[in-house]
CSV table of C-alpha atoms and ligand atoms in Angstrom, one decimal:
chain,number,residue,atom,x,y,z
A,1,MET,CA,44.5,41.0,73.2
A,2,ALA,CA,43.5,41.1,69.4
A,3,ALA,CA,45.6,38.9,67.3
A,4,LEU,CA,48.5,40.7,65.5
A,5,TRP,CA,49.5,40.4,61.9
A,6,GLU,CA,46.3,38.4,61.0
A,7,ASP,CA,46.3,40.0,57.6
A,8,VAL,CA,49.5,38.5,56.4
A,9,LEU,CA,49.8,35.4,58.7
A,10,TYR,CA,48.3,32.9,56.4
A,11,ASN,CA,49.3,34.3,53.0
A,12,GLU,CA,51.9,31.7,52.1
A,13,LEU,CA,53.4,33.6,49.2
A,14,VAL,CA,54.0,36.7,51.3
A,15,ILE,CA,55.3,34.8,54.3
A,16,ARG,CA,57.8,32.9,52.2
A,17,GLU,CA,59.2,36.0,50.8
A,18,ALA,CA,59.3,37.7,54.1
A,19,ALA,CA,61.0,34.7,55.7
A,20,SER,CA,63.7,34.8,53.0
A,21,LEU,CA,64.4,38.5,53.4
A,22,ALA,CA,64.3,38.0,57.2
A,23,VAL,CA,67.0,35.3,57.2
A,24,ASP,CA,69.3,37.4,55.0
A,25,ALA,CA,68.8,40.4,57.1
A,26,ALA,CA,69.6,38.5,60.2
A,27,LEU,CA,72.9,37.3,58.7
A,28,LEU,CA,73.7,40.8,57.5
A,29,GLU,CA,73.0,42.2,61.0
A,30,GLY,CA,75.3,39.6,62.6
A,31,MET,CA,72.7,37.6,64.4
A,32,LEU,CA,74.9,34.6,64.2
A,33,MET,CA,75.5,31.3,65.8
A,34,ARG,CA,78.1,28.7,65.2
A,35,THR,CA,76.7,25.3,63.9
A,36,GLU,CA,76.1,22.3,66.0
A,37,GLU,CA,78.5,20.3,63.9
A,38,GLU,CA,81.4,22.8,64.2
A,39,PRO,CA,80.7,24.5,67.6
A,40,ASN,CA,84.2,25.8,67.8
A,41,ALA,CA,85.0,27.2,64.4
A,42,SER,CA,83.6,30.2,62.6
A,43,ASP,CA,84.2,29.0,59.1
A,44,VAL,CA,80.5,28.0,58.6
A,45,VAL,CA,78.0,29.8,60.7
A,46,ASN,CA,74.3,30.2,60.8
A,47,TYR,CA,71.7,32.6,61.9
A,48,ALA,CA,70.4,32.4,65.4
A,49,PRO,CA,66.8,31.2,65.4
A,50,PHE,CA,64.2,34.0,65.6
A,51,THR,CA,60.5,34.7,65.0
A,52,LEU,CA,59.5,36.0,61.5
A,53,LEU,CA,57.2,38.6,63.3
A,54,PRO,CA,57.4,40.6,66.4
A,55,SER,CA,55.0,39.4,69.3
A,56,ALA,CA,52.5,41.4,71.2
A,57,VAL,CA,53.6,42.6,74.6
A,58,PRO,CA,51.2,44.7,76.7
A,59,SER,CA,52.9,48.1,77.1
A,60,SER,CA,52.0,48.5,80.7
A,61,LEU,CA,53.6,45.2,81.6
A,62,PHE,CA,56.7,46.1,79.6
A,63,GLU,CA,57.0,49.3,81.5
A,64,GLN,CA,56.4,47.5,84.8
A,65,ALA,CA,59.2,45.1,84.0
A,66,TYR,CA,61.6,48.1,83.3
A,67,ALA,CA,60.5,49.9,86.4
A,68,VAL,CA,61.3,47.1,88.7
A,69,GLN,CA,64.8,46.3,87.4
A,70,GLN,CA,66.6,48.7,89.5
A,71,ASP,CA,64.9,47.3,92.5
A,72,PHE,CA,65.9,43.8,91.6
A,73,ASN,CA,69.6,45.0,91.2
A,74,LEU,CA,69.4,46.4,94.7
A,75,LEU,CA,67.9,43.2,96.1
A,76,VAL,CA,70.5,40.9,94.5
A,77,ASP,CA,73.2,43.1,95.7
A,78,ALA,CA,71.8,43.2,99.2
A,79,ILE,CA,71.5,39.3,99.3
A,80,SER,CA,74.9,38.9,98.2
A,81,GLN,CA,76.1,40.9,101.2
A,82,ASN,CA,74.0,39.1,103.7
A,83,LYS,CA,75.8,36.0,105.0
A,84,GLU,CA,73.3,35.3,107.6
A,85,PHE,CA,70.4,35.1,105.0
A,86,LEU,CA,72.3,33.0,102.5
A,87,GLU,CA,73.4,30.6,105.2
A,88,ARG,CA,70.0,30.2,106.6
A,89,THR,CA,68.3,30.0,103.3
A,90,LEU,CA,70.6,27.5,101.7
A,91,ALA,CA,71.3,25.4,104.8
A,92,ASN,CA,68.9,22.5,103.8
A,93,THR,CA,69.7,22.7,100.2
A,94,ILE,CA,73.4,22.2,100.6
A,95,LYS,CA,72.9,19.0,102.5
A,96,VAL,CA,71.4,17.3,99.5
A,97,ASP,CA,72.6,19.4,96.5
A,98,ASP,CA,76.3,18.8,95.8
A,99,PHE,CA,76.7,21.6,93.3
A,100,THR,CA,75.2,24.3,95.5
A,101,ALA,CA,77.2,22.9,98.4
A,102,ARG,CA,80.6,23.3,96.5
A,103,LEU,CA,79.6,26.9,95.6
A,104,PHE,CA,78.8,27.6,99.2
A,105,ARG,CA,82.0,26.1,100.4
A,106,ILE,CA,84.1,28.4,98.2
A,107,TYR,CA,81.7,31.3,99.4
A,108,THR,CA,82.6,30.6,103.1
A,109,GLN,CA,86.3,30.0,102.4
A,110,VAL,CA,86.6,33.3,100.7
A,111,LEU,CA,84.8,35.2,103.4
A,112,GLU,CA,87.0,33.6,106.2
A,113,GLU,CA,90.1,34.8,104.4
A,114,GLY,CA,88.6,38.3,103.9
A,115,LEU,CA,87.5,39.7,100.6
A,116,ALA,CA,90.3,41.3,98.5
A,117,GLN,CA,87.7,42.5,96.0
A,118,SER,CA,86.3,46.0,96.6
A,119,VAL,CA,84.5,46.8,93.4
A,120,PHE,CA,81.4,44.6,92.5
A,121,LEU,CA,79.7,44.3,89.1
A,122,GLY,CA,76.2,42.6,88.7
A,123,ILE,CA,74.8,41.8,85.3
A,124,ASN,CA,71.5,40.2,85.7
A,125,ARG,CA,68.4,39.3,83.6
A,126,SER,CA,65.1,39.1,85.2
A,127,ASP,CA,62.7,36.9,83.3
A,128,TYR,CA,58.9,37.2,83.1
A,129,MET,CA,55.8,35.7,81.5
A,130,PHE,CA,52.4,37.3,81.2
A,131,ASP,CA,50.0,35.3,83.3
A,132,ARG,CA,46.4,35.2,82.2
A,133,GLY,CA,43.9,35.5,85.0
A,134,ALA,CA,40.5,34.0,85.1
A,135,ASP,CA,39.1,37.3,84.0
A,136,GLY,CA,41.4,37.5,81.0
A,137,THR,CA,43.6,40.2,82.4
A,138,LEU,CA,47.4,39.8,82.0
A,139,ALA,CA,49.9,40.1,84.9
A,140,LEU,CA,53.7,40.3,84.9
A,141,LYS,CA,55.0,37.3,86.7
A,142,GLN,CA,58.7,36.6,87.3
A,143,ILE,CA,60.0,33.3,86.2
A,144,GLU,CA,63.5,33.7,87.7
A,145,ILE,CA,66.4,36.1,87.9
A,146,ASN,CA,69.6,35.0,86.3
A,147,THR,CA,72.7,36.3,88.1
A,148,ILE,CA,75.4,34.5,86.2
A,149,ALA,CA,76.0,34.2,82.5
A,150,ALA,CA,72.7,35.7,81.4
A,151,SER,CA,72.9,35.5,77.6
A,152,PHE,CA,71.6,36.7,74.4
A,153,GLY,CA,71.9,40.4,75.2
A,154,GLY,CA,74.4,40.6,72.4
A,155,LEU,CA,72.5,39.0,69.6
A,156,THR,CA,69.2,40.5,70.5
A,157,SER,CA,70.7,44.0,70.1
A,158,ARG,CA,70.5,43.1,66.4
A,159,THR,CA,67.0,41.6,66.3
A,160,LEU,CA,65.2,44.9,66.3
A,161,ALA,CA,66.7,45.9,62.9
A,162,VAL,CA,65.7,42.6,61.4
A,163,HIS,CA,62.1,42.8,62.5
A,164,ARG,CA,61.9,46.4,61.5
A,165,GLN,CA,62.9,45.5,58.0
A,166,VAL,CA,60.4,42.6,57.8
A,167,LEU,CA,57.5,44.9,58.8
A,168,LYS,CA,58.5,47.4,56.2
A,169,MET,CA,58.5,44.8,53.6
A,170,LEU,CA,55.0,43.8,54.7
A,171,GLY,CA,53.8,47.4,54.3
A,172,LYS,CA,53.9,48.1,58.0
A,173,SER,CA,56.3,51.0,58.2
A,174,GLU,CA,54.2,52.7,60.8
A,175,GLU,CA,54.3,49.7,63.0
A,176,ALA,CA,58.0,49.3,62.3
A,177,SER,CA,58.7,52.8,63.6
A,178,HIS,CA,57.1,51.9,67.0
A,179,LEU,CA,59.3,48.9,68.0
A,180,PRO,CA,61.0,50.0,71.3
A,181,PRO,CA,64.8,50.7,71.1
A,182,ASN,CA,67.1,48.1,72.6
A,183,ASN,CA,70.8,47.7,72.9
A,184,PRO,CA,71.9,45.4,75.7
A,185,SER,CA,75.4,45.0,74.1
A,186,LYS,CA,76.1,48.7,75.0
A,187,GLY,CA,74.3,48.4,78.4
A,188,LEU,CA,76.3,45.4,79.5
A,189,ALA,CA,79.5,46.9,78.2
A,190,LEU,CA,78.8,50.0,80.1
A,191,GLY,CA,78.7,48.0,83.3
A,192,ILE,CA,81.9,46.1,82.6
A,193,ALA,CA,83.7,49.3,81.5
A,194,LYS,CA,82.7,51.1,84.8
A,195,ALA,CA,83.9,48.2,86.9
A,196,TRP,CA,87.2,48.2,84.9
A,197,GLU,CA,87.6,51.8,85.4
A,198,LEU,CA,87.1,51.7,89.2
A,199,TYR,CA,89.5,48.8,89.4
A,200,GLY,CA,91.9,51.4,88.4
A,201,SER,CA,94.7,49.9,86.3
A,202,GLN,CA,95.0,51.2,82.8
A,203,SER,CA,96.9,48.2,81.6
A,204,ALA,CA,94.6,45.4,83.1
A,205,VAL,CA,92.4,43.4,80.9
A,206,VAL,CA,88.8,42.1,81.0
A,207,MET,CA,88.7,38.4,81.0
A,208,PHE,CA,85.6,36.6,79.5
A,209,LEU,CA,85.5,33.1,81.1
A,210,VAL,CA,84.1,30.9,78.5
A,211,GLU,CA,82.9,27.4,78.0
A,212,LYS,CA,84.6,24.4,76.0
A,213,VAL,CA,81.8,24.5,73.5
A,214,GLN,CA,81.4,28.0,72.1
A,215,ARG,CA,78.4,28.0,69.8
A,216,ASN,CA,77.2,31.3,71.1
A,217,ILE,CA,80.4,33.1,70.7
A,218,PHE,CA,78.9,36.0,68.6
A,219,ASP,CA,76.6,36.9,71.4
A,220,GLN,CA,79.7,37.4,73.6
A,221,ARG,CA,81.6,39.2,70.8
A,222,CYS,CA,78.9,41.8,70.6
A,223,VAL,CA,79.7,42.9,74.2
A,224,GLU,CA,83.4,42.3,73.6
A,225,ASN,CA,83.5,44.7,70.6
A,226,GLU,CA,81.8,47.4,72.6
A,227,LEU,CA,84.7,47.1,75.1
A,228,TRP,CA,87.4,47.2,72.4
A,229,ASN,CA,85.6,50.4,71.1
A,230,ARG,CA,86.3,51.9,74.5
A,231,ASN,CA,90.0,50.8,74.2
A,232,ILE,CA,89.5,48.1,76.8
A,233,ARG,CA,91.5,45.0,76.1
A,234,VAL,CA,89.5,41.7,76.2
A,235,ILE,CA,90.8,38.1,76.6
A,236,ARG,CA,88.9,34.9,76.4
A,237,LYS,CA,90.0,32.1,78.7
A,238,ARG,CA,88.8,28.8,80.1
A,239,PHE,CA,88.9,27.5,83.6
A,240,ARG,CA,91.7,25.2,82.4
A,241,ASP,CA,93.8,28.3,81.4
A,242,VAL,CA,93.2,29.8,84.8
A,243,PHE,CA,94.3,26.6,86.6
A,244,GLU,CA,97.4,26.3,84.5
A,245,LYS,CA,98.5,29.9,84.1
A,246,GLY,CA,96.6,32.1,86.7
A,247,SER,CA,98.3,33.4,89.7
A,248,LEU,CA,97.8,35.9,92.5
A,249,ASP,CA,100.5,38.4,93.8
A,250,ASP,CA,100.8,39.6,97.4
A,251,ALA,CA,97.9,42.0,97.0
A,252,ARG,CA,95.9,39.1,95.5
A,253,ARG,CA,96.0,40.9,92.0
A,254,LEU,CA,95.1,38.3,89.3
A,255,TYR,CA,97.5,37.5,86.6
A,256,ILE,CA,97.2,35.2,83.6
A,257,ASP,CA,99.8,34.9,80.9
A,258,GLY,CA,101.6,37.9,82.6
A,259,GLN,CA,98.5,40.1,82.2
A,260,GLU,CA,96.7,41.7,85.1
A,261,VAL,CA,93.0,40.9,85.1
A,262,ALA,CA,90.6,43.7,86.3
A,263,VAL,CA,87.3,42.1,85.6
A,264,VAL,CA,86.3,38.4,85.2
A,265,TYR,CA,83.0,38.0,83.3
A,266,TYR,CA,81.7,34.5,83.7
A,267,ARG,CA,80.0,33.0,80.7
A,268,GLU,CA,80.7,29.7,82.2
A,269,GLY,CA,80.6,28.0,85.6
A,270,TYR,CA,76.8,27.9,86.2
A,271,VAL,CA,76.2,24.2,85.9
A,272,PRO,CA,77.9,21.2,87.5
A,273,GLN,CA,79.0,20.0,84.1
A,274,ASN,CA,81.3,23.1,83.8
A,275,TYR,CA,83.5,21.7,86.6
A,276,ASP,CA,86.1,19.1,87.2
A,277,LEU,CA,88.5,19.3,90.2
A,278,GLN,CA,90.9,21.6,88.5
A,279,ASN,CA,88.1,23.9,87.5
A,280,TRP,CA,86.9,24.1,91.1
A,281,GLU,CA,90.4,25.1,92.1
A,282,ALA,CA,90.5,27.7,89.3
A,283,ARG,CA,87.2,29.1,90.5
A,284,LEU,CA,88.5,29.3,94.1
A,285,LEU,CA,91.6,31.2,92.8
A,286,LEU,CA,89.4,33.7,90.9
A,287,GLU,CA,87.1,34.2,93.8
A,288,ARG,CA,90.1,34.8,96.2
A,289,SER,CA,91.4,37.5,93.8
A,290,ARG,CA,91.1,41.2,93.9
A,291,ALA,CA,89.6,41.2,90.4
A,292,VAL,CA,86.0,42.2,89.8
A,293,LYS,CA,84.0,39.0,89.4
A,294,CYS,CA,80.8,39.3,87.4
A,295,PRO,CA,79.3,37.7,89.5
A,296,ASP,CA,81.1,37.0,92.6
A,297,ILE,CA,80.2,33.7,94.1
A,298,ALA,CA,77.8,35.3,96.7
A,299,THR,CA,75.8,36.8,93.9
A,300,GLN,CA,75.8,33.6,92.0
A,301,LEU,CA,74.2,32.0,95.2
A,302,ALA,CA,71.7,34.9,95.3
A,303,GLY,CA,70.3,33.7,92.0
A,304,THR,CA,69.5,30.1,93.1
A,305,LYS,CA,65.9,28.9,92.8
A,306,LYS,CA,65.9,28.3,96.7
A,307,VAL,CA,66.7,31.9,97.3
A,308,GLN,CA,63.9,33.0,94.9
A,309,GLN,CA,61.5,30.9,96.9
A,310,GLU,CA,62.5,32.2,100.3
A,311,LEU,CA,62.1,35.7,99.0
A,312,SER,CA,58.4,35.2,98.5
A,313,ARG,CA,57.9,34.5,102.2
A,314,PRO,CA,56.1,37.4,104.0
A,315,GLY,CA,58.6,39.8,105.6
A,316,THR,CA,61.7,38.6,103.8
A,317,LEU,CA,61.9,41.4,101.3
A,318,GLU,CA,61.3,44.0,104.0
A,319,ARG,CA,64.2,42.5,106.0
A,320,LEU,CA,66.5,42.6,103.1
A,321,LEU,CA,65.7,46.0,101.8
A,322,PRO,CA,64.8,48.1,105.0
A,323,GLY,CA,63.7,51.6,104.2
A,324,HIS,CA,62.8,50.6,100.6
A,325,ALA,CA,59.1,50.0,100.9
A,326,GLU,CA,58.3,51.1,97.3
A,327,SER,CA,60.9,48.8,95.9
A,328,VAL,CA,59.6,46.0,98.0
A,329,ALA,CA,56.1,46.6,96.7
A,330,ARG,CA,57.1,46.6,93.1
A,331,ILE,CA,59.2,43.5,93.5
A,332,ARG,CA,56.4,41.6,95.3
A,333,ALA,CA,54.0,42.5,92.6
A,334,THR,CA,55.9,40.3,90.1
A,335,PHE,CA,56.1,37.1,92.3
A,336,ALA,CA,54.1,34.1,91.5
A,337,GLY,CA,53.3,31.5,94.2
A,338,LEU,CA,56.5,29.8,95.3
A,339,TYR,CA,56.6,27.0,97.9
A,340,SER,CA,59.3,25.4,100.0
A,341,LEU,CA,59.6,21.6,99.9
A,342,ASP,CA,61.8,21.4,103.0
A,343,LEU,CA,61.0,18.4,105.2
A,344,GLY,CA,58.4,19.2,107.8
A,345,GLU,CA,54.6,19.9,107.8
A,346,GLU,CA,54.7,22.9,105.5
A,347,GLY,CA,56.6,20.9,102.8
A,348,ASP,CA,54.3,17.8,103.2
A,349,LYS,CA,51.3,19.8,102.5
A,350,VAL,CA,52.9,21.5,99.5
A,351,ALA,CA,53.9,18.1,98.1
A,352,ALA,CA,50.4,16.6,98.6
A,353,THR,CA,48.8,19.5,96.8
A,354,ALA,CA,51.1,19.2,93.8
A,355,ILE,CA,50.7,15.4,93.6
A,356,ALA,CA,46.9,16.0,93.6
A,357,ASP,CA,47.1,18.8,91.0
A,358,PRO,CA,50.3,18.6,89.1
A,359,ASP,CA,49.2,20.8,86.1
A,360,TRP,CA,49.1,23.9,88.3
A,361,PHE,CA,52.7,23.7,89.2
A,362,VAL,CA,56.3,23.5,88.1
A,363,LEU,CA,58.9,21.5,90.1
A,364,LYS,CA,62.4,23.1,89.8
A,365,PRO,CA,65.8,21.7,90.9
A,366,GLN,CA,68.7,24.1,91.7
A,367,ARG,CA,69.9,24.1,88.2
A,368,GLU,CA,70.3,26.8,85.4
A,369,GLY,CA,70.2,26.7,81.6
A,370,GLY,CA,66.8,25.3,80.8
A,371,GLY,CA,65.4,21.8,80.4
A,372,ASN,CA,65.6,20.8,84.2
A,373,ASN,CA,62.1,21.5,85.4
A,374,LEU,CA,59.4,19.0,85.8
A,375,TYR,CA,55.8,19.4,84.7
A,376,GLY,CA,52.5,17.4,84.7
A,377,GLU,CA,52.7,13.6,85.1
A,378,GLU,CA,56.5,13.6,85.4
A,379,LEU,CA,56.2,16.1,88.3
A,380,ARG,CA,53.8,13.8,90.0
A,381,GLN,CA,55.9,10.8,89.6
A,382,VAL,CA,59.0,12.3,90.9
A,383,LEU,CA,57.4,14.0,93.8
A,384,GLU,CA,55.6,10.7,94.7
A,385,LYS,CA,59.0,9.0,94.7
A,386,ILE,CA,60.9,11.6,96.8
A,387,LYS,CA,58.1,13.0,99.0
A,388,ASP,CA,59.4,11.5,102.1
A,389,SER,CA,63.2,11.7,101.4
A,390,PRO,CA,65.6,14.6,102.0
A,391,GLU,CA,66.1,14.8,98.3
A,392,ARG,CA,62.8,16.7,98.2
A,393,THR,CA,64.7,19.8,99.6
A,394,SER,CA,66.8,20.1,96.6
A,395,TYR,CA,63.6,21.2,94.7
A,396,ILE,CA,61.2,24.1,95.0
A,397,LEU,CA,57.7,24.3,93.7
A,398,MET,CA,56.2,27.2,91.8
A,399,ASP,CA,52.8,28.1,90.4
A,400,LYS,CA,52.6,27.4,86.7
A,401,ILE,CA,52.2,30.6,84.6
A,402,LYS,CA,49.5,30.3,82.0
A,403,PRO,CA,50.1,32.8,79.2
A,404,GLN,CA,48.0,33.7,76.2
A,405,PRO,CA,49.4,32.0,73.1
A,406,SER,CA,49.7,33.7,69.8
A,407,LYS,CA,50.7,32.6,66.2
A,408,ASN,CA,54.0,33.2,64.6
A,409,TYR,CA,56.7,31.5,62.4
A,410,LEU,CA,59.8,30.3,64.1
A,411,LEU,CA,62.8,30.7,61.8
A,412,ARG,CA,65.4,28.1,62.3
A,413,ALA,CA,68.0,26.7,59.9
A,414,HIS,CA,67.0,23.4,58.0
A,415,THR,CA,63.5,23.6,59.4
A,416,PRO,CA,60.3,23.8,57.3
A,417,LEU,CA,58.3,27.0,57.5
A,418,LYS,CA,55.0,26.6,59.4
A,419,VAL,CA,52.8,28.6,61.7
A,420,SER,CA,53.2,27.8,65.4
A,421,GLU,CA,51.1,28.5,68.5
A,422,CYS,CA,53.6,30.4,70.7
A,423,ILE,CA,54.2,31.9,74.1
A,424,SER,CA,56.9,34.5,75.1
A,425,GLU,CA,59.2,35.2,78.0
A,426,LEU,CA,60.4,38.8,78.4
A,427,GLY,CA,63.8,39.4,80.1
A,428,ILE,CA,65.1,42.7,81.3
A,429,PHE,CA,68.8,43.1,81.8
A,430,GLY,CA,70.2,45.0,84.8
A,431,ILE,CA,73.6,46.2,85.6
A,432,TYR,CA,75.0,47.7,88.7
A,433,VAL,CA,78.4,48.5,90.1
A,434,ARG,CA,79.2,48.9,93.7
A,435,GLN,CA,82.5,50.3,95.2
A,436,GLY,CA,82.8,49.4,98.8
A,437,LYS,CA,79.4,50.3,100.3
A,438,GLU,CA,78.5,52.7,97.6
A,439,MET,CA,76.3,51.9,94.7
A,440,VAL,CA,77.9,53.8,91.8
A,441,THR,CA,75.7,52.5,88.9
A,442,ASN,CA,72.3,50.9,88.9
A,443,LYS,CA,70.5,50.7,85.7
A,444,SER,CA,68.4,48.6,83.3
A,445,ALA,CA,70.2,47.7,80.2
A,446,GLY,CA,67.8,46.5,77.5
A,447,HIS,CA,65.4,43.6,77.0
A,448,LEU,CA,65.2,40.1,75.5
A,449,LEU,CA,62.1,38.6,74.2
A,450,ARG,CA,62.3,34.8,73.6
A,451,THR,CA,59.4,32.8,72.0
A,452,LYS,CA,58.8,29.2,71.8
A,453,ALA,CA,56.1,26.8,70.5
A,454,VAL,CA,53.6,26.0,73.3
A,455,GLU,CA,54.3,22.3,73.1
A,456,HIS,CA,57.7,22.9,74.8
A,457,ALA,CA,57.2,23.4,78.4
A,458,ASP,CA,60.8,24.3,79.1
A,459,GLY,CA,64.1,25.4,77.4
A,460,GLY,CA,65.8,28.5,76.2
A,461,VAL,CA,67.4,29.7,72.9
A,462,ALA,CA,70.7,27.9,73.6
A,463,ALA,CA,68.8,24.6,74.3
A,464,GLY,CA,67.2,24.9,70.8
A,465,VAL,CA,63.7,25.5,72.0
A,466,ALA,CA,63.0,29.2,72.1
A,467,VAL,CA,64.0,31.8,69.5
A,468,LEU,CA,64.8,35.6,69.5
A,469,ASP,CA,61.9,37.9,69.2
A,470,THR,CA,61.1,41.7,69.4
A,471,PRO,CA,58.2,43.1,71.5
A,472,TYR,CA,55.5,44.9,69.7
A,473,LEU,CA,53.9,47.0,72.4
A,474,VAL,CA,50.1,47.0,72.6
B,501,ADP,P1,66.4,27.8,84.0
B,501,ADP,O1,67.4,28.3,85.0
B,501,ADP,O2,66.6,26.5,83.6
B,501,ADP,O3,66.3,28.9,82.9
B,501,ADP,P2,63.7,28.7,84.6
B,501,ADP,O4,63.1,28.9,85.9
B,501,ADP,O5,64.0,30.0,83.8
B,501,ADP,O6,65.0,27.8,84.7
B,501,ADP,O7,62.8,27.7,83.7
B,501,ADP,C1,63.1,27.3,82.4
B,501,ADP,C2,61.9,27.5,81.5
B,501,ADP,O8,60.7,26.8,82.1
B,501,ADP,C3,61.4,28.9,81.4
B,501,ADP,O9,62.1,29.6,80.4
B,501,ADP,C4,59.9,28.8,81.2
B,501,ADP,O10,59.7,28.6,79.7
B,501,ADP,C5,59.6,27.6,81.9
B,501,ADP,N1,59.0,27.9,83.2
B,501,ADP,C6,59.7,28.1,84.3
B,501,ADP,N2,58.9,28.4,85.4
B,501,ADP,C7,57.7,28.5,84.9
B,501,ADP,C8,56.4,28.7,85.5
B,501,ADP,N3,56.4,29.0,86.8
B,501,ADP,N4,55.3,28.6,84.7
B,501,ADP,C9,55.4,28.3,83.4
B,501,ADP,N5,56.6,28.0,82.8
B,501,ADP,C10,57.7,28.1,83.5
B,502,MG,MG1,65.5,30.7,82.8
């Protein structure tokens, strides 16, 4: 790929002016985040970090990522309904990973009682990097699929307008007109609205379940506003509120503060730190209810790293999606090498290979939210230590994707302007709604490009590592 924007990249005067315009445009567009100092107040806010310039994305890979999204929606939904698969796949993991075990316990408990929920809503984001092969060609490789609290769809709906303006200012109006349209806020709201409608109670509300620290509230507000525009009432609650004020009636309808809840949209509950005993109780209450959970606990389990690894085994996709040969082929084409570290001969071999050549692999625990994976020397040390213990099974191993870096400026408050060597990760949002056995809606819902400096192996936007970006198709 030829380098983009070479003509302006090192012109300090032009770059300074562009950065200043870009930051103001971001604020005007509402690409906002609360500050680290005051994460729960909107008196002082800042812009969400972003790249000065759009980054090159091969159009064929961009199209491929969109084309496979409905397949991934189908797959996640199928896994969430396959008790036998989830049980078998997570059997060893839940022996050693307490968080997955607790989720799994709620999952079985709810199934034993019988599901009250009949409408299902999935909002997921499948993330990819562009892997550079030995011959220089780039391939779309999935990093992971997020089935709970996939974020930044709201804010990134506003990134496009900012980059369009920057390009115009740089005399690149033609290029500006070619940035692909993107509006995940609308796409996600469409899914939530459809689920709300099928739930079938005009007076019921949509409940955003939110974390204690809400720096990223504007990302959620973007989706919320789309719902208000459709005259759907939205409330924001914490697990604590559910524990204290939530209840179920005889038909297991969920009420909080006297309001019936049609849809629970989790932007919380994806890491162990989100839970204390009361929060686990609240989670159980929500899962038992008739309300549409986005996601239900089965779908959250479908998004674990262990499930991702098992999907890559020959024959697994075919068994999960019988009669969908084309979907299976599209999905499989995006898989990188994934390896089980379960105890036994297969896992021993994998561990030995990774210890010998750690730079080719990433070691992943069953965690979300960035910053948990291990690389290089650290990977070697950890694997050395746990290679003969059951703890090994709480991890999976993955081939390391090696993308082609490019140059850009990462704009972040209180940070000096300097050119960085960067790599990008493309996420595609997907939504689906199922009523009973019938898939009512299955769509892609926009994209998210996140870019970070190459020196950071891991970490997303919320973790302060990656920044929002816009794809420039080449
Ligand atoms: P999380 O659930 O914490 O987001 P991910 O699997 O998405 O976990 O990994 C976090 C980050 O680590 C990714 O955003 C990416 O930057 C990096 N990463 C993950 N897997 C790989 C891989 N196979 N090759 C290269 N980088 C990876
Ligand atoms: Mg991730």
